[in-house]
Amino acid sequence: MSYRVVHYINQFFANIGGEEMAHVAPELREGFVGPGLAFNQSWKGEAEIVATVVCGDSHFAEHEKEAQEQILAWVKELNPDLFIAGPAFNAGRYGYACATIANAVKEQLGIKVLTGMYEENPGADLKDKILIVPTANSAAGMRKAAPAMAKLALKLMKGEKLGASCEDNYMPNGIRVNFFEKERGSKRAVKMLLNKLADKPFVTEYPMPSFDRVAPNPAVKDLSKATIALCTSGGIVPKGNPDHIESSSASHYGEYSIAGVEALCEATHETAHGGYDPVYANADANRVLPVDVMREFEREGKIGKLHDLFYTTVGNGTAVASAKKFAAEYAQKLLQAGVNAVIMTST
Amino acid sequence: MVKEIERAGIPVVHMCTVTPISMTVGANRIVPTIAIPHPLGNPALSKEDEYALRKKLVTRALEALSTEVEDQTIFEV
């Protein structure tokens, strides 16, 4: 008898559709769907996907509680040996859904779980709670990701002892295991130092934690005298996207004037973002960048001034390093322009 | 991006729908919004009601900017 597995995927991998179908509610299908085939093939009959849960990414993010309850009820009924989710690569909402639902299955049903995604995916924040296999940042990495996840999944189902994260290929989860090194510490340290001096690769035995947090700035004292700028990762651009900001993995940001503009409208602005259904933002871009309301507040004197320029990019699969670089650069421009506060909107 | 703006010394409020992601990226002032494709709107409402909704959300964002915080704070609407 083979192990029984339930698989979680999104609307895209179930072939239902892209962003325009991201709102679909969870559904349960018998057997494997889409990437589940690759898992089944890797398991060669030792384990098999008995059912697949399909859920739209936006639906999960916007109705997390209801979606989670429904999915937990199904998984409880099916009582599989393992619950596997994804892989989600660098899809933010999908990764978040995979990690969140896997964690819920583990915590509430006591069933073994596994997911896979790119290290920068926000879902990877749960790596201390559930096992996450690191993958490439796009679905092109499926051929490598599926067998890697399948291998670890089988090990979990068989109840075999888990090796270190670098041996069994999961993201380090903060759990330390004692073992004896072949060489004593002083010898290893000297070797490491020599390698470092010679510019050769070396691996630290104690990586420093990286908590990149920035303390909040003091509040704005008097809004009626403040210049406030609007920024967005929702891809709002002048109609025609003059600077060709990419619909995903953006390589640059845009700086556009809204001086004298009372409100954005269908004729003048649209979104370049390829990671959400653009219908609503294209019809009325104030839904993402609230120029209309800010102008009213400016007239009323509630705020001093709406800054003449807005900064925008597409936050869809865009590398954290790129986003960091964009904002570090335009933050200096905002400072020089005397901007006192920023409203950043994200989709 | 919010973190880099904060680092430059400018207070910033993040308006977004998936607030756990905002917490992960390190925003300090967070205002939850309506939905991913229309954070500051709701196409199901009349034009007037939708505008009133947006006004309420942006008002909350301004309140967040004028409130001192010591740690990551979600300003529920």
CSV table of C-alpha atoms in Angstrom, one decimal:
chain,number,residue,atom,x,y,z
A,1,MET,CA,0.0,0.0,0.0
A,2,SER,CA,1.4,3.4,-0.9
A,3,TYR,CA,1.3,6.6,1.2
A,4,ARG,CA,-1.6,8.9,0.7
A,5,VAL,CA,-0.9,12.6,-0.1
A,6,VAL,CA,-3.1,15.7,-0.4
A,7,HIS,CA,-1.7,18.5,-2.6
A,8,TYR,CA,-2.5,22.2,-2.5
A,9,ILE,CA,-2.1,24.4,-5.7
A,10,ASN,CA,-3.4,27.7,-6.9
A,11,GLN,CA,-5.7,28.6,-9.9
A,12,PHE,CA,-2.7,29.1,-12.2
A,13,PHE,CA,-1.2,25.6,-11.7
A,14,ALA,CA,-4.6,24.1,-11.9
A,15,ASN,CA,-5.0,25.6,-15.4
A,16,ILE,CA,-8.1,27.6,-14.4
A,17,GLY,CA,-6.5,30.9,-15.3
A,18,GLY,CA,-4.2,33.7,-14.3
A,19,GLU,CA,-5.0,36.8,-12.3
A,20,GLU,CA,-8.5,37.1,-13.8
A,21,MET,CA,-9.3,33.8,-12.0
A,22,ALA,CA,-7.4,34.5,-8.7
A,23,HIS,CA,-10.7,35.1,-6.9
A,24,VAL,CA,-11.9,31.4,-7.2
A,25,ALA,CA,-12.9,29.8,-4.0
A,26,PRO,CA,-11.3,26.5,-2.8
A,27,GLU,CA,-12.4,23.3,-4.6
A,28,LEU,CA,-11.4,19.7,-4.0
A,29,ARG,CA,-10.5,17.4,-6.9
A,30,GLU,CA,-9.8,13.7,-6.9
A,31,GLY,CA,-6.3,12.6,-7.7
A,32,PHE,CA,-3.5,14.8,-9.0
A,33,VAL,CA,-3.7,18.0,-10.9
A,34,GLY,CA,-0.9,19.8,-12.8
A,35,PRO,CA,2.4,19.7,-11.0
A,36,GLY,CA,1.1,16.8,-8.9
A,37,LEU,CA,2.0,14.5,-11.8
A,38,ALA,CA,5.7,15.2,-11.3
A,39,PHE,CA,5.4,14.3,-7.6
A,40,ASN,CA,3.7,11.0,-8.4
A,41,GLN,CA,6.3,10.2,-11.0
A,42,SER,CA,9.1,10.8,-8.5
A,43,TRP,CA,7.5,8.6,-5.9
A,44,LYS,CA,7.2,5.6,-8.3
A,45,GLY,CA,4.2,4.2,-6.6
A,46,GLU,CA,5.6,4.5,-3.0
A,47,ALA,CA,3.2,7.4,-2.5
A,48,GLU,CA,0.4,8.9,-4.4
A,49,ILE,CA,-1.7,12.1,-4.5
A,50,VAL,CA,-5.2,11.1,-3.6
A,51,ALA,CA,-6.7,14.6,-3.8
A,52,THR,CA,-5.8,18.1,-4.8
A,53,VAL,CA,-7.1,21.3,-3.2
A,54,VAL,CA,-7.2,24.2,-5.7
A,55,CYS,CA,-7.7,27.8,-4.4
A,56,GLY,CA,-7.3,31.2,-6.0
A,57,ASP,CA,-4.4,33.3,-4.6
A,58,SER,CA,-6.5,36.4,-4.0
A,59,HIS,CA,-9.3,34.4,-2.5
A,60,PHE,CA,-7.0,32.9,0.0
A,61,ALA,CA,-5.4,36.2,0.9
A,62,GLU,CA,-8.7,38.0,1.2
A,63,HIS,CA,-10.8,35.3,2.9
A,64,GLU,CA,-8.1,33.5,4.8
A,65,LYS,CA,-10.2,32.3,7.7
A,66,GLU,CA,-13.0,30.8,5.6
A,67,ALA,CA,-10.7,29.3,3.0
A,68,GLN,CA,-8.6,27.7,5.8
A,69,GLU,CA,-11.6,26.3,7.6
A,70,GLN,CA,-12.9,24.7,4.4
A,71,ILE,CA,-9.5,23.2,3.4
A,72,LEU,CA,-8.9,21.9,6.9
A,73,ALA,CA,-12.3,20.1,6.9
A,74,TRP,CA,-11.4,18.4,3.6
A,75,VAL,CA,-7.9,17.4,4.8
A,76,LYS,CA,-9.3,16.1,8.1
A,77,GLU,CA,-11.8,13.9,6.2
A,78,LEU,CA,-9.1,12.6,3.8
A,79,ASN,CA,-6.6,12.0,6.7
A,80,PRO,CA,-3.5,11.7,4.4
A,81,ASP,CA,0.0,10.7,5.4
A,82,LEU,CA,1.3,14.1,4.1
A,83,PHE,CA,0.0,17.5,3.0
A,84,ILE,CA,2.2,19.1,0.3
A,85,ALA,CA,1.7,22.6,-1.0
A,86,GLY,CA,3.2,24.3,-4.1
A,87,PRO,CA,5.9,24.8,-5.1
A,88,ALA,CA,5.2,28.5,-5.2
A,89,PHE,CA,8.5,29.8,-6.5
A,90,ASN,CA,8.5,33.6,-6.1
A,91,ALA,CA,4.7,34.1,-6.3
A,92,GLY,CA,4.1,36.1,-3.1
A,93,ARG,CA,0.4,35.4,-2.4
A,94,TYR,CA,0.8,31.8,-3.5
A,95,GLY,CA,3.8,31.3,-1.3
A,96,TYR,CA,2.0,32.9,1.6
A,97,ALA,CA,-1.0,30.6,1.0
A,98,CYS,CA,1.1,27.5,0.8
A,99,ALA,CA,3.0,28.2,4.0
A,100,THR,CA,-0.1,29.4,5.9
A,101,ILE,CA,-2.3,26.4,5.0
A,102,ALA,CA,0.5,23.9,5.5
A,103,ASN,CA,1.2,25.4,9.0
A,104,ALA,CA,-2.5,25.1,9.8
A,105,VAL,CA,-2.7,21.5,8.7
A,106,LYS,CA,0.3,20.7,10.9
A,107,GLU,CA,-0.8,22.6,13.9
A,108,GLN,CA,-4.5,21.7,13.9
A,109,LEU,CA,-4.6,18.2,12.4
A,110,GLY,CA,-1.1,17.0,13.4
A,111,ILE,CA,-0.4,15.8,9.8
A,112,LYS,CA,3.1,16.1,8.3
A,113,VAL,CA,3.5,18.9,5.8
A,114,LEU,CA,5.9,20.2,3.3
A,115,THR,CA,6.0,23.1,0.8
A,116,GLY,CA,8.6,24.7,-1.5
A,117,MET,CA,9.3,28.2,-2.7
A,118,TYR,CA,12.0,30.8,-3.4
A,119,GLU,CA,13.9,32.1,-0.4
A,120,GLU,CA,12.7,35.7,-0.8
A,121,ASN,CA,9.0,34.6,-1.0
A,122,PRO,CA,7.2,36.2,1.9
A,123,GLY,CA,5.7,32.8,2.7
A,124,ALA,CA,9.3,31.6,3.6
A,125,ASP,CA,8.8,33.7,6.8
A,126,LEU,CA,7.3,30.5,8.3
A,127,LYS,CA,10.4,28.4,7.7
A,128,ASP,CA,10.9,27.9,11.4
A,129,LYS,CA,7.4,26.4,11.7
A,130,ILE,CA,7.2,24.1,8.6
A,131,LEU,CA,9.6,22.5,6.3
A,132,ILE,CA,10.2,24.5,3.1
A,133,VAL,CA,12.3,23.3,0.2
A,134,PRO,CA,14.2,26.2,-1.4
A,135,THR,CA,13.4,26.5,-5.2
A,136,ALA,CA,14.3,28.8,-8.1
A,137,ASN,CA,12.4,32.0,-8.4
A,138,SER,CA,10.2,31.0,-11.4
A,139,ALA,CA,8.2,28.1,-12.5
A,140,ALA,CA,11.1,27.3,-14.9
A,141,GLY,CA,12.6,25.6,-11.9
A,142,MET,CA,9.8,23.0,-11.6
A,143,ARG,CA,12.0,20.2,-13.0
A,144,LYS,CA,14.4,20.6,-10.2
A,145,ALA,CA,11.9,21.6,-7.5
A,146,ALA,CA,9.5,18.7,-7.9
A,147,PRO,CA,12.0,15.8,-7.4
A,148,ALA,CA,13.6,17.6,-4.5
A,149,MET,CA,10.3,18.1,-2.7
A,150,ALA,CA,9.2,14.6,-3.5
A,151,LYS,CA,12.4,13.1,-2.0
A,152,LEU,CA,12.1,15.0,1.3
A,153,ALA,CA,8.3,14.2,1.3
A,154,LEU,CA,9.0,10.5,1.1
A,155,LYS,CA,11.5,10.6,3.8
A,156,LEU,CA,9.0,12.4,6.1
A,157,MET,CA,6.3,9.8,5.3
A,158,LYS,CA,8.6,6.9,6.0
A,159,GLY,CA,9.4,8.6,9.4
A,160,GLU,CA,13.1,8.6,8.7
A,161,LYS,CA,15.4,10.8,10.7
A,162,LEU,CA,15.8,14.2,9.2
A,163,GLY,CA,19.4,15.4,8.5
A,164,ALA,CA,20.7,18.9,8.7
A,165,SER,CA,19.0,21.5,6.3
A,166,CYS,CA,22.0,21.4,4.0
A,167,GLU,CA,21.9,17.6,3.8
A,168,ASP,CA,18.2,17.1,3.3
A,169,ASN,CA,17.6,20.3,1.3
A,170,TYR,CA,15.2,22.4,3.3
A,171,MET,CA,15.4,26.0,4.5
A,172,PRO,CA,17.3,26.2,7.9
A,173,ASN,CA,14.6,26.2,10.6
A,174,GLY,CA,16.6,27.2,13.6
A,175,ILE,CA,16.8,23.7,15.1
A,176,ARG,CA,20.2,22.7,16.2
A,177,VAL,CA,21.4,19.1,16.4
A,178,ASN,CA,24.5,18.0,18.3
A,179,PHE,CA,27.1,16.0,16.5
A,180,PHE,CA,30.9,15.4,16.5
A,181,GLU,CA,33.0,17.1,13.9
A,182,LYS,CA,36.0,15.2,12.5
A,183,GLU,CA,38.4,18.1,13.2
A,184,ARG,CA,38.7,20.2,16.3
A,185,GLY,CA,37.4,23.8,16.4
A,186,SER,CA,40.8,25.6,16.3
A,187,LYS,CA,41.8,23.7,13.2
A,188,ARG,CA,38.6,24.4,11.5
A,189,ALA,CA,38.8,28.1,12.4
A,190,VAL,CA,42.3,28.4,11.0
A,191,LYS,CA,41.3,26.7,7.8
A,192,MET,CA,38.4,29.1,7.4
A,193,LEU,CA,40.7,32.1,8.0
A,194,LEU,CA,43.2,30.9,5.5
A,195,ASN,CA,40.5,30.4,2.9
A,196,LYS,CA,39.1,33.8,3.6
A,197,LEU,CA,42.5,35.4,3.2
A,198,ALA,CA,43.1,33.6,0.0
A,199,ASP,CA,39.6,34.7,-1.3
A,200,LYS,CA,38.6,31.0,-1.4
A,201,PRO,CA,35.0,30.0,-0.5
A,202,PHE,CA,34.3,29.1,3.1
A,203,VAL,CA,31.2,28.3,5.1
A,204,THR,CA,30.6,29.9,8.5
A,205,GLU,CA,29.5,27.6,11.3
A,206,TYR,CA,27.6,30.4,13.0
A,207,PRO,CA,25.8,32.7,10.6
A,208,MET,CA,24.8,36.0,12.2
A,209,PRO,CA,21.0,36.6,12.2
A,210,SER,CA,20.0,39.4,9.8
A,211,PHE,CA,17.2,41.4,11.3
A,212,ASP,CA,16.9,44.2,8.9
A,213,ARG,CA,14.4,46.4,10.7
A,214,VAL,CA,14.2,50.1,10.5
A,215,ALA,CA,12.8,52.0,13.6
A,216,PRO,CA,9.8,54.1,12.9
A,217,ASN,CA,10.4,57.8,12.3
A,218,PRO,CA,8.6,60.4,14.5
A,219,ALA,CA,5.1,61.2,13.5
A,220,VAL,CA,4.2,64.2,11.4
A,221,LYS,CA,3.4,67.0,13.8
A,222,ASP,CA,1.2,69.2,11.7
A,223,LEU,CA,-0.4,67.6,8.6
A,224,SER,CA,-1.7,71.0,7.5
A,225,LYS,CA,1.8,72.1,6.8
A,226,ALA,CA,3.2,68.8,5.5
A,227,THR,CA,4.0,67.8,1.9
A,228,ILE,CA,2.9,64.3,1.3
A,229,ALA,CA,4.0,62.0,-1.6
A,230,LEU,CA,2.2,59.1,-3.0
A,231,CYS,CA,4.2,56.0,-4.0
A,232,THR,CA,3.0,52.5,-5.1
A,233,SER,CA,4.1,49.0,-6.0
A,234,GLY,CA,0.8,48.6,-7.9
A,235,GLY,CA,2.3,49.7,-11.2
A,236,ILE,CA,0.2,52.8,-11.8
A,237,VAL,CA,1.7,54.6,-14.8
A,238,PRO,CA,0.6,57.2,-17.4
A,239,LYS,CA,-1.5,55.7,-20.2
A,240,GLY,CA,0.7,53.7,-22.5
A,241,ASN,CA,3.4,53.0,-19.9
A,242,PRO,CA,6.0,55.4,-21.5
A,243,ASP,CA,9.0,54.0,-19.6
A,244,HIS,CA,8.0,50.4,-20.3
A,245,ILE,CA,8.0,49.3,-16.7
A,246,GLU,CA,7.9,45.5,-16.9
A,247,SER,CA,4.7,43.7,-15.8
A,248,SER,CA,6.8,41.4,-13.6
A,249,SER,CA,10.4,41.5,-12.3
A,250,ALA,CA,10.5,45.2,-12.8
A,251,SER,CA,14.0,46.5,-13.6
A,252,HIS,CA,13.2,50.2,-12.9
A,253,TYR,CA,10.8,52.6,-11.3
A,254,GLY,CA,8.9,55.6,-12.8
A,255,GLU,CA,8.7,59.2,-11.6
A,256,TYR,CA,5.7,61.0,-12.9
A,257,SER,CA,4.2,64.4,-12.4
A,258,ILE,CA,0.7,64.9,-11.1
A,259,ALA,CA,1.0,68.6,-10.8
A,260,GLY,CA,-2.4,70.1,-11.5
A,261,VAL,CA,-4.0,66.7,-11.8
A,262,GLU,CA,-7.3,66.6,-9.9
A,263,ALA,CA,-7.9,62.9,-10.2
A,264,LEU,CA,-6.5,60.0,-12.2
A,265,CYS,CA,-8.8,58.6,-14.9
A,266,GLU,CA,-9.1,55.9,-17.5
A,267,ALA,CA,-7.9,58.2,-20.3
A,268,THR,CA,-4.7,59.3,-18.5
A,269,HIS,CA,-3.5,56.4,-16.2
A,270,GLU,CA,-3.4,52.6,-16.1
A,271,THR,CA,-1.5,49.8,-14.4
A,272,ALA,CA,1.5,48.0,-15.8
A,273,HIS,CA,1.3,45.3,-13.1
A,274,GLY,CA,0.9,41.8,-14.4
A,275,GLY,CA,0.3,40.2,-11.0
A,276,TYR,CA,-3.3,41.1,-10.4
A,277,ASP,CA,-6.5,41.6,-12.5
A,278,PRO,CA,-5.9,45.1,-14.0
A,279,VAL,CA,-9.6,45.8,-14.9
A,280,TYR,CA,-10.4,47.8,-11.8
A,281,ALA,CA,-7.2,49.8,-11.7
A,282,ASN,CA,-7.4,50.6,-15.4
A,283,ALA,CA,-11.0,51.8,-15.1
A,284,ASP,CA,-10.1,54.1,-12.1
A,285,ALA,CA,-6.4,54.3,-11.0
A,286,ASN,CA,-7.4,56.3,-7.9
A,287,ARG,CA,-8.4,52.8,-6.5
A,288,VAL,CA,-4.6,52.2,-6.3
A,289,LEU,CA,-3.1,55.7,-6.1
A,290,PRO,CA,-5.7,58.0,-4.3
A,291,VAL,CA,-4.9,61.3,-6.1
A,292,ASP,CA,-8.6,62.4,-6.0
A,293,VAL,CA,-8.9,62.2,-2.2
A,294,MET,CA,-5.5,63.7,-1.6
A,295,ARG,CA,-6.5,66.7,-3.8
A,296,GLU,CA,-9.6,67.2,-1.7
A,297,PHE,CA,-7.6,67.1,1.5
A,298,GLU,CA,-5.2,69.6,0.0
A,299,ARG,CA,-8.0,72.0,-0.9
A,300,GLU,CA,-9.5,71.7,2.6
A,301,GLY,CA,-6.1,72.4,4.2
A,302,LYS,CA,-6.1,69.0,5.9
A,303,ILE,CA,-2.7,68.4,4.3
A,304,GLY,CA,-0.2,71.1,3.3
A,305,LYS,CA,0.5,69.8,-0.2
A,306,LEU,CA,0.3,66.7,-2.3
A,307,HIS,CA,3.8,66.3,-3.8
A,308,ASP,CA,4.0,67.0,-7.5
A,309,LEU,CA,5.7,63.7,-8.4
A,310,PHE,CA,4.7,60.2,-7.6
A,311,TYR,CA,7.0,57.2,-7.7
A,312,THR,CA,5.8,53.8,-9.0
A,313,THR,CA,7.0,50.4,-9.9
A,314,VAL,CA,5.6,46.9,-10.4
A,315,GLY,CA,5.9,44.7,-7.3
A,316,ASN,CA,5.3,41.4,-9.1
A,317,GLY,CA,8.2,38.9,-8.7
A,318,THR,CA,10.5,41.9,-8.4
A,319,ALA,CA,13.7,41.0,-6.6
A,320,VAL,CA,13.9,42.4,-3.1
A,321,ALA,CA,17.3,43.8,-4.0
A,322,SER,CA,15.8,45.8,-6.9
A,323,ALA,CA,12.9,47.2,-4.8
A,324,LYS,CA,15.4,48.2,-2.2
A,325,LYS,CA,17.6,50.0,-4.7
A,326,PHE,CA,14.6,51.8,-6.3
A,327,ALA,CA,13.2,53.1,-3.1
A,328,ALA,CA,16.6,54.0,-1.6
A,329,GLU,CA,17.2,56.2,-4.7
A,330,TYR,CA,13.8,57.9,-4.9
A,331,ALA,CA,13.7,58.4,-1.1
A,332,GLN,CA,16.7,60.8,-1.5
A,333,LYS,CA,14.8,62.7,-4.2
A,334,LEU,CA,11.8,62.9,-1.8
A,335,LEU,CA,14.1,64.2,0.9
A,336,GLN,CA,15.6,66.8,-1.4
A,337,ALA,CA,12.2,68.0,-2.5
A,338,GLY,CA,11.2,68.5,1.2
A,339,VAL,CA,8.6,65.8,1.4
A,340,ASN,CA,7.5,65.2,5.0
A,341,ALA,CA,5.7,61.9,4.7
A,342,VAL,CA,4.9,59.1,2.2
A,343,ILE,CA,1.8,57.0,1.6
A,344,MET,CA,2.8,53.8,-0.1
A,345,THR,CA,0.1,51.6,-1.6
A,346,SER,CA,0.5,48.0,-2.6
A,347,THR,CA,-1.8,45.6,-4.5
B,1,MET,CA,10.5,49.9,-0.4
B,2,VAL,CA,8.8,51.2,2.8
B,3,LYS,CA,11.8,50.3,4.8
B,4,GLU,CA,14.2,52.3,2.5
B,5,ILE,CA,11.9,55.3,2.7
B,6,GLU,CA,11.8,55.0,6.5
B,7,ARG,CA,15.6,54.6,6.5
B,8,ALA,CA,16.0,57.8,4.7
B,9,GLY,CA,14.2,59.5,7.6
B,10,ILE,CA,10.7,60.0,6.1
B,11,PRO,CA,7.7,58.6,8.0
B,12,VAL,CA,5.8,56.3,5.7
B,13,VAL,CA,2.4,54.4,5.9
B,14,HIS,CA,1.9,51.2,4.0
B,15,MET,CA,-1.6,50.7,2.7
B,16,CYS,CA,-2.1,47.1,1.6
B,17,THR,CA,-4.5,44.2,1.7
B,18,VAL,CA,-2.2,41.4,2.7
B,19,THR,CA,-1.0,42.9,6.0
B,20,PRO,CA,1.1,39.8,7.1
B,21,ILE,CA,3.3,40.5,4.0
B,22,SER,CA,3.6,44.1,5.1
B,23,MET,CA,4.7,42.9,8.6
B,24,THR,CA,7.3,40.6,6.9
B,25,VAL,CA,8.8,43.4,4.8
B,26,GLY,CA,9.1,45.6,7.9
B,27,ALA,CA,6.6,48.4,7.5
B,28,ASN,CA,6.0,50.3,10.8
B,29,ARG,CA,2.7,52.0,10.1
B,30,ILE,CA,0.2,49.7,8.2
B,31,VAL,CA,-3.4,50.4,7.1
B,32,PRO,CA,-5.3,47.4,5.8
B,33,THR,CA,-7.2,47.9,2.6
B,34,ILE,CA,-10.1,46.4,0.6
B,35,ALA,CA,-8.8,43.9,-2.0
B,36,ILE,CA,-5.6,43.1,-4.0
B,37,PRO,CA,-6.8,44.5,-7.4
B,38,HIS,CA,-8.5,47.6,-5.8
B,39,PRO,CA,-6.9,48.4,-2.4
B,40,LEU,CA,-8.5,51.8,-2.2
B,41,GLY,CA,-11.8,51.2,-3.9
B,42,ASN,CA,-14.7,48.8,-4.4
B,43,PRO,CA,-16.2,48.6,-7.8
B,44,ALA,CA,-19.4,47.0,-6.3
B,45,LEU,CA,-20.2,50.4,-4.7
B,46,SER,CA,-21.7,53.5,-6.3
B,47,LYS,CA,-19.2,56.2,-7.3
B,48,GLU,CA,-20.1,58.3,-4.3
B,49,ASP,CA,-19.9,55.5,-1.8
B,50,GLU,CA,-16.6,54.3,-3.3
B,51,TYR,CA,-15.1,57.7,-3.0
B,52,ALA,CA,-16.3,58.0,0.6
B,53,LEU,CA,-14.7,54.6,1.3
B,54,ARG,CA,-11.4,55.8,-0.2
B,55,LYS,CA,-11.6,59.0,1.9
B,56,LYS,CA,-12.1,57.0,5.0
B,57,LEU,CA,-9.0,54.8,4.3
B,58,VAL,CA,-6.7,57.7,3.4
B,59,THR,CA,-7.9,59.6,6.5
B,60,ARG,CA,-6.8,56.6,8.5
B,61,ALA,CA,-3.4,56.6,6.7
B,62,LEU,CA,-3.0,60.3,7.6
B,63,GLU,CA,-3.9,59.5,11.3
B,64,ALA,CA,-1.2,56.7,11.2
B,65,LEU,CA,1.3,59.2,9.9
B,66,SER,CA,0.5,61.6,12.7
B,67,THR,CA,0.6,59.0,15.4
B,68,GLU,CA,3.8,58.1,17.2
B,69,VAL,CA,4.6,54.4,17.1
B,70,GLU,CA,7.4,52.4,18.7
B,71,ASP,CA,6.9,49.2,16.9
B,72,GLN,CA,5.1,47.8,13.8
B,73,THR,CA,1.5,48.9,14.2
B,74,ILE,CA,-1.6,48.0,12.2
B,75,PHE,CA,-4.1,50.8,12.1
B,76,GLU,CA,-7.4,49.0,11.6
B,77,VAL,CA,-10.0,51.0,9.7
